């Protein structure tokens, strides 16, 4: 049993940390409040090869192990969670293409996506279908050597930059519904494809989150992911497992940033003639946060390492995402409380962390859904705890 990173992972983390501290932390608050898109940060991530995280080396990617994958999202989210989102959806889509795409689809898309010359995302959610993906209404009707796609997708990260955009559709009306679901790699330049609006958000700024309308979009049959209809739900659920590791790691990053800010402020702020870090009430909060954040980190790395072993990680990823996101929520609130009135000011980072944290309890499946996933795995004997 080894609770340490490898030398390569440690060096990778230090490179990431230096990048975040130099290029993200100094500008995050100002750019987030102004709504500025982090173009320069994206350019650096491209040069670092981070858009190729989940792309195999044979297609020009990093082919990163899942622990290194988690380190990327933890470190970037520590600086600015919204920037991590730019890589998150892209990495899920790349993983799906690499795992399920045809040879032609891999050759056509993965080299450019790995280099960041093109980006991507994933279009699952609809106005009337979030957690219940089987309830989607977007239809793809076969017409010769094309599909005609009609529907609306919402809460789509990278929508204005995705090329292609993997879209979950119904290629057939079946019972159960998942047997008629497929993924199409949609060209955003197609007639009838429109990014209709950007959605206003509490937090998660820096990356766009949009509504996408597909009005009779003609998509070549060759863009059917994997080349076989009816496998879309399976393809998406596998991708979402990696997405939950990414969300858990982002939550750890946000929680760490909140703790760091709280500890620094408690050491500097004085009241009644002494630093508030000397007060037992503050010390108890810091002790709780440090313990819970480290537990969330280890749970996230555990899930990531299990993914590296191959096979499904429904329970492990669910546990990591559920626990880490709840820790991020608590850490951001407790950091605000330690800051007192200043925690409510936009001049201090904890205000942003407090707005960013709730997304992790919702994204990639709500925490109530994660609890059900965990419980069902345990009851069915597909998952177990202990050694």
Coordinates of C-alpha atoms in Angstrom, one line a residue, residues 123 125-126 138-139 148-154 156 165-169 184-188 190-196 211-219:
X123 CA -24.2 17.7 -25.1
X125 CA -28.7 17.7 -20.8
X126 CA -31.9 19.2 -22.1
X138 CA -33.6 15.2 -29.2
X139 CA -34.2 12.9 -32.2
X148 CA -31.5 14.6 -39.3
X149 CA -31.2 15.9 -35.8
X150 CA -33.8 18.1 -34.0
X151 CA -33.8 19.1 -30.4
X152 CA -32.4 21.5 -27.8
X153 CA -29.5 20.9 -25.4
X154 CA -28.7 23.1 -22.4
X156 CA -23.4 22.9 -22.5
X165 CA -19.7 18.4 -30.3
X166 CA -20.8 14.9 -29.2
X167 CA -24.6 15.0 -28.9
X168 CA -26.7 12.4 -27.1
X169 CA -29.8 11.6 -29.3
X184 CA -23.4 11.8 -32.9
X185 CA -20.3 13.9 -33.4
X186 CA -21.9 17.1 -34.8
X187 CA -20.1 19.7 -36.8
X188 CA -21.0 23.1 -35.4
X190 CA -23.8 22.6 -40.0
X191 CA -26.9 24.4 -41.1
X192 CA -29.5 24.5 -38.3
X193 CA -26.9 24.3 -35.5
X194 CA -27.2 27.4 -33.3
X195 CA -25.7 28.4 -29.9
X196 CA -28.8 30.3 -28.9
X211 CA -28.1 26.4 -24.8
X212 CA -27.7 24.7 -28.2
X213 CA -30.5 24.3 -30.8
X214 CA -30.4 21.7 -33.5
X215 CA -33.1 22.5 -36.1
X216 CA -33.0 19.8 -38.7
X217 CA -29.2 19.5 -38.6
X218 CA -27.9 16.9 -41.2
X219 CA -25.2 14.8 -39.7

